[in-house]
Short mmCIF file of C-alpha atoms in Angstrom, two decimals:
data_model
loop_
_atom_site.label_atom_id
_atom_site.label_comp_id
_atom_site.label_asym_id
_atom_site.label_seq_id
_atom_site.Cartn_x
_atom_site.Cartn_y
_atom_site.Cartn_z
CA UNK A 1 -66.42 1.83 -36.78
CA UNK A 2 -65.68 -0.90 -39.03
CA UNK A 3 -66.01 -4.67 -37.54
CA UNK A 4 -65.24 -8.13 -38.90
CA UNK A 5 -68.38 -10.19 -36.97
CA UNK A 6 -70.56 -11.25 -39.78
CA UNK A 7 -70.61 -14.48 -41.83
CA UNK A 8 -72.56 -13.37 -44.65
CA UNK A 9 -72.12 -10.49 -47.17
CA UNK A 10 -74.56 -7.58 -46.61
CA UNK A 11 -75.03 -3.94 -48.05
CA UNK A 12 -73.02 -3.61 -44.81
CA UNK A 13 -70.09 -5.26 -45.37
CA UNK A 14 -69.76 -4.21 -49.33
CA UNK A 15 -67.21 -1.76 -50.26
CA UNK A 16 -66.65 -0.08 -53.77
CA UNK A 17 -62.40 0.00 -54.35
CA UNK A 18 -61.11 2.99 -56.13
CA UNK A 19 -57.62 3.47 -57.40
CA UNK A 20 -56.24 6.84 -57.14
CA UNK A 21 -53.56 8.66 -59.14
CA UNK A 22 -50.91 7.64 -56.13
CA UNK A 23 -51.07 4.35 -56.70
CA UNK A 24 -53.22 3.87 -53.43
CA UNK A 25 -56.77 2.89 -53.18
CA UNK A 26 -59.65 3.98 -51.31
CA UNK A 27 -62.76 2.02 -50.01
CA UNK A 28 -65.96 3.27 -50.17
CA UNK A 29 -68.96 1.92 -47.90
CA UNK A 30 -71.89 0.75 -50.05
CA UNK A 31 -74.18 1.05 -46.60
CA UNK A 32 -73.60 5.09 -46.78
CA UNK A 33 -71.62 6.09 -49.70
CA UNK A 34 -68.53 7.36 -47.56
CA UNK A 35 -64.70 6.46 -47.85
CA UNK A 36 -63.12 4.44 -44.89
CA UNK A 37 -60.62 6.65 -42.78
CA UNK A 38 -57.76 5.10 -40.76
CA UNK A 39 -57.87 8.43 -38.23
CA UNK A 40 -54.65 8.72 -36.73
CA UNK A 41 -55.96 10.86 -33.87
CA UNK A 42 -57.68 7.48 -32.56
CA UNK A 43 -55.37 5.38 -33.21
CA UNK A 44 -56.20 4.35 -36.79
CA UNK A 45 -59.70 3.29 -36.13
CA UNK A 46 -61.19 2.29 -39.14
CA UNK A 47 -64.48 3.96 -39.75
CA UNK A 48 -66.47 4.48 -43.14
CA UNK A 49 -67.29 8.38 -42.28
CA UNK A 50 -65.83 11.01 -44.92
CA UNK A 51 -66.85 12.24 -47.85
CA UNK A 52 -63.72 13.00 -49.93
CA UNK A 53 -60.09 11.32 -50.12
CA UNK A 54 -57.15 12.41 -48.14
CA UNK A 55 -54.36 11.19 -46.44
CA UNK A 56 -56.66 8.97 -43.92
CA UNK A 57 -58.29 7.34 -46.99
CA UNK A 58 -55.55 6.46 -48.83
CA UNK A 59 -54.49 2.51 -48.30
CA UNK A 60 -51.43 0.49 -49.91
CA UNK A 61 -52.51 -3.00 -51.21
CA UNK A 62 -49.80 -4.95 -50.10
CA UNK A 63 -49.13 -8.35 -51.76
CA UNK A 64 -48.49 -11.42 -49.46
CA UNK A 65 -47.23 -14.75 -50.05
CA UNK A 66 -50.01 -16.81 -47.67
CA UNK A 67 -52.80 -16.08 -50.24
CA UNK A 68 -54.52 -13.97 -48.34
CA UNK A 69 -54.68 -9.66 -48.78
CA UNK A 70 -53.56 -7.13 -46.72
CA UNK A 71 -53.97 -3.16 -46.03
CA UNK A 72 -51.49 -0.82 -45.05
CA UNK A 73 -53.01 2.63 -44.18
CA UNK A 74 -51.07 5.60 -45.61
CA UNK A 75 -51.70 6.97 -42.64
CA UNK A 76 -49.42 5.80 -40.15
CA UNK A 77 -47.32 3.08 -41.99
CA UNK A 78 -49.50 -0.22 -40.20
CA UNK A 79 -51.38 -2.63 -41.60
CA UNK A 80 -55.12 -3.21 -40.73
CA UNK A 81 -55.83 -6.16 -38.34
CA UNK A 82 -59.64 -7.98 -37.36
CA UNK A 83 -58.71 -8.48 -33.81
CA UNK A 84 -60.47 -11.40 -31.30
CA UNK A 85 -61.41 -13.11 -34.58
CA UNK A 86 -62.85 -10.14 -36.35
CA UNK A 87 -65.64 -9.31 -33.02
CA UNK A 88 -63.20 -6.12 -32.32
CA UNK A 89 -63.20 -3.23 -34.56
CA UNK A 90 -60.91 -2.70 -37.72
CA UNK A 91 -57.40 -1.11 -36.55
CA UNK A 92 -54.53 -0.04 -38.59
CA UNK A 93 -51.42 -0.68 -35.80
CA UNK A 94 -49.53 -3.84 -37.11
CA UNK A 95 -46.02 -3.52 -38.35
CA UNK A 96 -46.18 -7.54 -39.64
CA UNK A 97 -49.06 -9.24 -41.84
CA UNK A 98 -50.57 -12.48 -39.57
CA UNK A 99 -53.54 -14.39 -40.10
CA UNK A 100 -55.70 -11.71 -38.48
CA UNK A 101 -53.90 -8.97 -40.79
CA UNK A 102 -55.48 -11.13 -44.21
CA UNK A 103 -58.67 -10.31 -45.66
CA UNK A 104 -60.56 -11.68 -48.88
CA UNK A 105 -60.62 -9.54 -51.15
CA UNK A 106 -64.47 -9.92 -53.65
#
């Protein structure tokens, strides 16, 4: 399961971006060479756990005007939120981008 609680950039927290044909992307973990899924049979957890790209590892990058970035999982429609200041797990069930929806983007 993915979660937002560290400060400083590890192998962990380092994901490759890959653009596919469908104009979506697709993150893969550097920690264990797998693509992200947004599962919808668990509500759109976010976990780095597949091998290949579907549906669940498809994600929109969705430009917003507060400067920060946002995903919207192809999934289900929502866009992925750090809840409780990134200490919960990654989710994909927002309809609206907040400050908790915005991610940087290296």
């Amino acid at each position: 399961m993915l979660t937002a609680n560290s400060q400083f950039v590890s192998k962990a927290e380092q994901f490759r971006f890959s653009s596919n044909p469908d104009g979506t992307i697709s993150l893969k973990a550097e920690a264990n060479g797998r693509y992200v899924a947004a599962d919808a049979d668990s509500f759109a957890t976010l976990r780095a756990s597949r091998t290949t790209i579907g549906p669940a590892e498809k994600f929109h990058r969705v430009s917003v005007a507060d400067a920060g970035r946002s995903f919207k999982a192809k999934v289900n429609n929502r866009y992925v939120v750090a809840e409780s200041g990134g200490r919960a797990s990654l989710i994909a069930n927002r309809t609206v981008v907040g400050l908790w929806e915005s991610f940087i983007l290296g």
